[in-house]
Coordinates of C-alpha atoms and ligand atoms in Angstrom, one line a residue:
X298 CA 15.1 13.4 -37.4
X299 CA 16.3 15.4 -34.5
X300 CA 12.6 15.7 -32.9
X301 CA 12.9 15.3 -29.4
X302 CA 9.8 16.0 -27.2
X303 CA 10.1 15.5 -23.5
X304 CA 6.5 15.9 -21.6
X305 CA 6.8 16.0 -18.0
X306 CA 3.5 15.5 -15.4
X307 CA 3.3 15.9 -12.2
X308 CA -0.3 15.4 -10.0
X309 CA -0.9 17.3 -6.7
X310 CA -1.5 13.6 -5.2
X311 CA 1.5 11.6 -6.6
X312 CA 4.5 11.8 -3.7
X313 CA 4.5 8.3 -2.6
X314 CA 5.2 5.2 -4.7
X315 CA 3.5 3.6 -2.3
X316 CA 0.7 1.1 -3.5
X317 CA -3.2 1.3 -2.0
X318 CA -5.0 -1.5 -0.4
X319 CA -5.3 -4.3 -2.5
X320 CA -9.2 -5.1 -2.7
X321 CA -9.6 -8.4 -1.8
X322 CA -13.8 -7.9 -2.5
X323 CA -15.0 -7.6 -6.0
X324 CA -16.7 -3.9 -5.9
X325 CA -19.9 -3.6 -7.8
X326 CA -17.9 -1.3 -10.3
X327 CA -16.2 -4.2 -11.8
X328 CA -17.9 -6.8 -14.0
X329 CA -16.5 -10.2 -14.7
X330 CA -16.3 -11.0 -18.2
X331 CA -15.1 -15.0 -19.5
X332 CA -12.1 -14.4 -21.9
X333 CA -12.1 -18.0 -23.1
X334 CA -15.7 -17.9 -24.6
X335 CA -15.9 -16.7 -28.2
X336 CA -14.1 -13.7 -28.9
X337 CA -17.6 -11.2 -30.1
X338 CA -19.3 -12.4 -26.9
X339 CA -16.2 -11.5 -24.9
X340 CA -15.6 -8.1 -26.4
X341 CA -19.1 -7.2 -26.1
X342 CA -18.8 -8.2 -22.2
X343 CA -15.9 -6.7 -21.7
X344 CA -16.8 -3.4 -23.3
X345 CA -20.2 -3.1 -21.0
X346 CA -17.3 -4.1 -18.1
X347 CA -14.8 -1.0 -19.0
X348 CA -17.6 1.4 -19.5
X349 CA -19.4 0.4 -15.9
X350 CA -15.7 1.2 -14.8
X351 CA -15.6 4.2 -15.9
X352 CA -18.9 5.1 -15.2
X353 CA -17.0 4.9 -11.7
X354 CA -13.4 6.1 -11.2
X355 CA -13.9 9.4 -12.2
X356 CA -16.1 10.0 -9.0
X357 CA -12.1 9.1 -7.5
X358 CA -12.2 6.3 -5.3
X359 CA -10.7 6.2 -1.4
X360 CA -9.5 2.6 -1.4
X361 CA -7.5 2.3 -4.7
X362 CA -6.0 5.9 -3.6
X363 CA -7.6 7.0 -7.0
X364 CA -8.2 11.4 -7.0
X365 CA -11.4 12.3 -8.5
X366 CA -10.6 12.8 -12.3
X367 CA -13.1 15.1 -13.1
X368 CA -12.1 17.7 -13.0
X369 CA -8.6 16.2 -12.9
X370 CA -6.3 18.7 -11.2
X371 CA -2.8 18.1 -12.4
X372 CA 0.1 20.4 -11.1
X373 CA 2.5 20.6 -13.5
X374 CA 3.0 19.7 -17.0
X375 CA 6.0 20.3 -19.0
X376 CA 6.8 20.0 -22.4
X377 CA 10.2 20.3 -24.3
X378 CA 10.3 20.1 -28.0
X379 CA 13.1 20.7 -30.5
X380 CA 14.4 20.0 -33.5
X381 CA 12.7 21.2 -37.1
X382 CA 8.7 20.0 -36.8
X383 CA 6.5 22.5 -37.5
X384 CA 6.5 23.0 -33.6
X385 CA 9.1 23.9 -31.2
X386 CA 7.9 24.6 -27.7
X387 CA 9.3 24.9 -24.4
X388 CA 6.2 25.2 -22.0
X389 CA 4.9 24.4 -18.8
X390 CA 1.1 24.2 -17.2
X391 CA 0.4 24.7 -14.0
X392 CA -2.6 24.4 -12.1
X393 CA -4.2 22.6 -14.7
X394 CA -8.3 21.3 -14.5
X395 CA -9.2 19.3 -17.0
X396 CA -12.8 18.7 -17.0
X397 CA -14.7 15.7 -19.3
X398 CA -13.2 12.4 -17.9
X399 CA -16.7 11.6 -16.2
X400 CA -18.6 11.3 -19.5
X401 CA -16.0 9.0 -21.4
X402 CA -17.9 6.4 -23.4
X403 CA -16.6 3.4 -24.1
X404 CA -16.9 2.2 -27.9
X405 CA -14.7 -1.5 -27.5
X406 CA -12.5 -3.4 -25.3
X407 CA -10.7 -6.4 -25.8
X408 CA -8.4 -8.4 -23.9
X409 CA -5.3 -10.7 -26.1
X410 CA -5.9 -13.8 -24.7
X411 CA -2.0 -14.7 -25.7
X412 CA -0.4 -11.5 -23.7
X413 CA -3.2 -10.0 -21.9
X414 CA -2.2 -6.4 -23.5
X415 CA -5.6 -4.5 -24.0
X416 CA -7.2 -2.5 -27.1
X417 CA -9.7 0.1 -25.9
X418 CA -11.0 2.9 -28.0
X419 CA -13.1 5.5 -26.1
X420 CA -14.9 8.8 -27.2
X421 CA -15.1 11.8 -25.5
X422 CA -17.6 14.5 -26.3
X423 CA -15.8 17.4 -24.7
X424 CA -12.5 17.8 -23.0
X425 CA -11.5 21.5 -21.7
X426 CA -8.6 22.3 -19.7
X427 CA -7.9 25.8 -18.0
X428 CA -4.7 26.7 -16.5
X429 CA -1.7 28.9 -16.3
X430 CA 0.9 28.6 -19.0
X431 CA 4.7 29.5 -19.7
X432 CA 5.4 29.1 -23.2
X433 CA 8.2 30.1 -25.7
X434 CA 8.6 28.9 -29.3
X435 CA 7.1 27.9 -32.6
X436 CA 3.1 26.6 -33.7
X437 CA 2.5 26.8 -37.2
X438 CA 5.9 28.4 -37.8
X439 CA 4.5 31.5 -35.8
X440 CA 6.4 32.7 -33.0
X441 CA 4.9 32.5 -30.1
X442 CA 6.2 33.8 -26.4
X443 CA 3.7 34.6 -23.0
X444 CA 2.6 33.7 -19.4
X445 CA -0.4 33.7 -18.6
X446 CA -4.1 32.1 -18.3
X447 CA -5.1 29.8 -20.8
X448 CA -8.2 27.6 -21.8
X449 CA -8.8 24.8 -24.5
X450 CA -12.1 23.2 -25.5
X451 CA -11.6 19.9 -27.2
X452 CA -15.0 18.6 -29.3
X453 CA -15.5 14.7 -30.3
X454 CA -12.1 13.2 -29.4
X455 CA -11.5 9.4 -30.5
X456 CA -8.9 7.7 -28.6
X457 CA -7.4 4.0 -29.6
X458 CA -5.3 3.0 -26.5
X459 CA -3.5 -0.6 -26.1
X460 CA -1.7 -1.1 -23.1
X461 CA 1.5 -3.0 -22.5
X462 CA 0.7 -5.5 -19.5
X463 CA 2.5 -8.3 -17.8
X464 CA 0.2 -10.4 -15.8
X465 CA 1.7 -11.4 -12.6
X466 CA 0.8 -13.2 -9.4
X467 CA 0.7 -11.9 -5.9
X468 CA -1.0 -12.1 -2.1
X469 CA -3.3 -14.9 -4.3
X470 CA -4.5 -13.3 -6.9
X471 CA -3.7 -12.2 -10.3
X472 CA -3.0 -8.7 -11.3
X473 CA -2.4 -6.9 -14.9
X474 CA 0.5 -5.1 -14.5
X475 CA 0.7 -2.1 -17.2
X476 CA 4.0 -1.1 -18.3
X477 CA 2.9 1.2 -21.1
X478 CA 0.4 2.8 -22.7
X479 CA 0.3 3.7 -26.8
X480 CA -2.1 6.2 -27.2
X481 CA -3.7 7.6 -30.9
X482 CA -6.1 10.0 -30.3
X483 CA -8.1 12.8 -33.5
X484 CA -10.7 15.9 -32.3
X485 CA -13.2 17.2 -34.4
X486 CA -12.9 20.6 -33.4
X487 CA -10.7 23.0 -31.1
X488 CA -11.0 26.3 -29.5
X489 CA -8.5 28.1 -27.7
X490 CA -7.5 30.9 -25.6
X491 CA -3.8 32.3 -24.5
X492 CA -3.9 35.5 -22.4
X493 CA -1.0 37.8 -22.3
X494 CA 0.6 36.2 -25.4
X495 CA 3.8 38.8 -26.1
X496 CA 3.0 39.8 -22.9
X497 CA 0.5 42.3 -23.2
X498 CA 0.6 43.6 -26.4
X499 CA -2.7 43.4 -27.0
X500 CA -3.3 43.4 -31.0
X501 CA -0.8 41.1 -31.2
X502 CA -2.4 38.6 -28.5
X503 CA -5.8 38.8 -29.9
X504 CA -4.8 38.3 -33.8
X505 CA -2.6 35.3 -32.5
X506 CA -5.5 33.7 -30.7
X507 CA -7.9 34.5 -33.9
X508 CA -5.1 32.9 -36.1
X509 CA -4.7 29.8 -34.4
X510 CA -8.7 29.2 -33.5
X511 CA -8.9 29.8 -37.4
X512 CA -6.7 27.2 -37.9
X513 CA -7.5 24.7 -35.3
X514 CA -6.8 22.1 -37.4
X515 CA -3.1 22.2 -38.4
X516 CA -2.5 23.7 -34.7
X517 CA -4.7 20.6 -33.4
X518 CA -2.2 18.4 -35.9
X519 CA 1.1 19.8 -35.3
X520 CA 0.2 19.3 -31.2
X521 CA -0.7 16.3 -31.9
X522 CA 2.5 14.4 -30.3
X523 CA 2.5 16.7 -27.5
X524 CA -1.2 15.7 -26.5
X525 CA -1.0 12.1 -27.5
X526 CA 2.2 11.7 -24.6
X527 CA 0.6 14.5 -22.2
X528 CA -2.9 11.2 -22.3
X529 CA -0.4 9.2 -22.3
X530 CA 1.2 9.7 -19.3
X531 CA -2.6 10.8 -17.5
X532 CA -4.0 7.0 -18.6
X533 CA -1.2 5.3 -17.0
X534 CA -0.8 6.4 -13.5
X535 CA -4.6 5.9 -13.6
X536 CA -4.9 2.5 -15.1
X537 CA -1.9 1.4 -12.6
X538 CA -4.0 2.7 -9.6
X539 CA -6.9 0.7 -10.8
X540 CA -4.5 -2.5 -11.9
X541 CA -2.1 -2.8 -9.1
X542 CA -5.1 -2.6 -6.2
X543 CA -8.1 -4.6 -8.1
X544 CA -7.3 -8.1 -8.9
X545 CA -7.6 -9.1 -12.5
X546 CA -9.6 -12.6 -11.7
X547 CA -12.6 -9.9 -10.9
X548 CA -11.8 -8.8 -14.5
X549 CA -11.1 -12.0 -16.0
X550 CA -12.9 -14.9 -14.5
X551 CA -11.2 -17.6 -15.8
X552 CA -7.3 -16.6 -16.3
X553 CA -6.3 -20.2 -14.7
X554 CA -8.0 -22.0 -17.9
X555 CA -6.9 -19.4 -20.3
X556 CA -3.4 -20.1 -19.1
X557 CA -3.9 -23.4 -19.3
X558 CA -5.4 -23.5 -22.9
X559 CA -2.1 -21.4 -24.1
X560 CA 0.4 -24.0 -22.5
X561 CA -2.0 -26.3 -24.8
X562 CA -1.5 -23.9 -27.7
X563 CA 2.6 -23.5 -27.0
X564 CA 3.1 -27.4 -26.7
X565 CA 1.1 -28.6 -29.6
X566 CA 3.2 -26.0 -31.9
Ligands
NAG879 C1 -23.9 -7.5 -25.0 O1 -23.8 -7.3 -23.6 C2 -24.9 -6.7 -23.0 C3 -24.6 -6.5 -21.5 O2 -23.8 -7.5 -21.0 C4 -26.1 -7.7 -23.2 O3 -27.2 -7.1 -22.6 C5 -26.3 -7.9 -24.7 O4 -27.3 -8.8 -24.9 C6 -25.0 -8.4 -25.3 N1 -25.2 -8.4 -26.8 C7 -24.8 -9.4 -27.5 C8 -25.1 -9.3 -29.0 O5 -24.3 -10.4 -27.1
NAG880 C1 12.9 26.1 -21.3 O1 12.4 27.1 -20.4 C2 12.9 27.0 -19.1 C3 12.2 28.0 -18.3 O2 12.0 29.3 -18.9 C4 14.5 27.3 -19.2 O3 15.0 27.1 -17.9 C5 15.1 26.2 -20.1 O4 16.5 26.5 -20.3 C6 14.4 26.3 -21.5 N1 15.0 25.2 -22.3 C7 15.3 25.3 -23.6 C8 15.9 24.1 -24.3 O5 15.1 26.3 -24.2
NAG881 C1 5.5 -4.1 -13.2 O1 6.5 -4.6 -14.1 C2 7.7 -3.8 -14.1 C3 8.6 -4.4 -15.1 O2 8.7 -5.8 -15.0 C4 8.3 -3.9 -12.6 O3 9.4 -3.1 -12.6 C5 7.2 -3.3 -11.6 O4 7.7 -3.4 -10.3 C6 5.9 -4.1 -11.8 N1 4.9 -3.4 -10.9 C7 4.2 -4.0 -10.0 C8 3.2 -3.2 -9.3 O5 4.3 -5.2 -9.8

């Protein structure tokens, strides 16, 4: 088990670590939802919150110093694979769109009221991303080398997300501070396009492209970990934008007795 993948992203926006302005004024996008009443009633809030939130932020927003996200511009994106998978890559992206964020649905969220980590599984009808590509190595056990233009059209994607978070306290509020993100994700259908695979040979390019659209699924499969960590790494620079600048008592209005019922819970036990 020598798999080693390294995905690397970079945004055109991201050069400072520096945070936005804290929102000290609950915005109409965010809905408060009551995690200590019974836990259907809560999810079902909840749920209707994190879609009316994402009904939002992919229009970007000014104050949170969140870029539109779609189309999501992303400058870079590396990937480094080895070892004996049925993929070994070494590519890059660059001057990647991805286009689809704005018409996520949002099929259940939940809150743990014990470690405030959240479960959120979302759907998205179509995702397509265009951009320019470097690639060298192995899909499918074919060899693959070329730079050049590329395109892929995701249908019906299902993605289960829970995310690591610390709640912490600061300027008098709460805030969910998310450390990590796990994401699973399956599409139910994929089309794709490399140009100037083997630079230019032309035949070879377009009975490589026919190959692997023939076989979207394996291809779709054996990216799999590739695209789970490339989500991955999208979902938590935005969830921290949104988390470290809008308070989680506008999420959660009452964290204080939710606290105070676990204490309860930890003493009695
Ligand atoms: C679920 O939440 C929505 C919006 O808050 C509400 O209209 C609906 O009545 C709720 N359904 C149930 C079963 O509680
Ligand atoms: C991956 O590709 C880059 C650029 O072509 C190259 O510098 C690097 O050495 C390659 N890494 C491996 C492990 O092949
Ligand atoms: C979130 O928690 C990590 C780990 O404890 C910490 O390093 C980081 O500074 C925290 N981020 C914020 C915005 O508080």
């Amino acid at each position: 088990m020598d798999q080693c993948l390294i995905v690397c992203i970079c945004f055109f926006f991201i050069y400072s670590s520096v945070l936005g302005k804290i929102l000290d004024k609950q915005p109409d996008f965010v809905k408060t939802c009551l995690i200590t009443k019974p836990r259907d009633e809560f999810i079902n809030c909840s749920t209707h919150a994190v879609q009316i939130l994402f009904n939002e932020i992919p229009k970007g927003n000014k104050d949170i110093e969140l870029q539109v996200l779609d189309p999501l511009k992303v400058s870079v994106v590396k990937i480094l694979q080895g070892g004996g998978g049925p993929v070994t890559v070494n590519a890059s992206l660059t001057d990647v769109t991805i286009l689809g964020f704005g018409n996520t649905k949002i099929l259940f969220n939940s809150v743990d009221p014990e470690t405030y980590d959240f479960y959120t599984k979302l759907h998205l009808p179509k995702l397509r991303i265009d951009g320019n590509y470097e690639l060298l190595g192995r899909i499918l056990l074919i060899p693959l080398r070329g730079k050049g233009t590329c395109w892929f059209d995701a249908r019906d994607l299902n993605i289960n997300v829970k995310s690591d978070v610390i709640l912490e306290q600061r300027n008098g509020f709460h805030f969910f501070n998310v450390t990590k993100v796990h994401v699973k994700f399956s599409i139910d259908g994929l089309k794709l396009h490399m140009g100037n695979l083997f630079e230019g040979i032309k035949a070879l390019e377009d009975s490589t492209n026919a190959y692997l659209n023939a076989n979207w699924k394996p291809v779709a499969e054996s990216l799999n970990p590739i695209l789970s960590r490339t989500i991955e790494d999208i979902m938590i620079d935005i969830l921290q934008k949104v988390f470290d600048n809008i308070p989680a008592d506008f999420f959660l209005g009452d964290i204080i007795k939710n606290n105070k019922d676990r204490e309860m819970k930890q003493k009695n036990n």
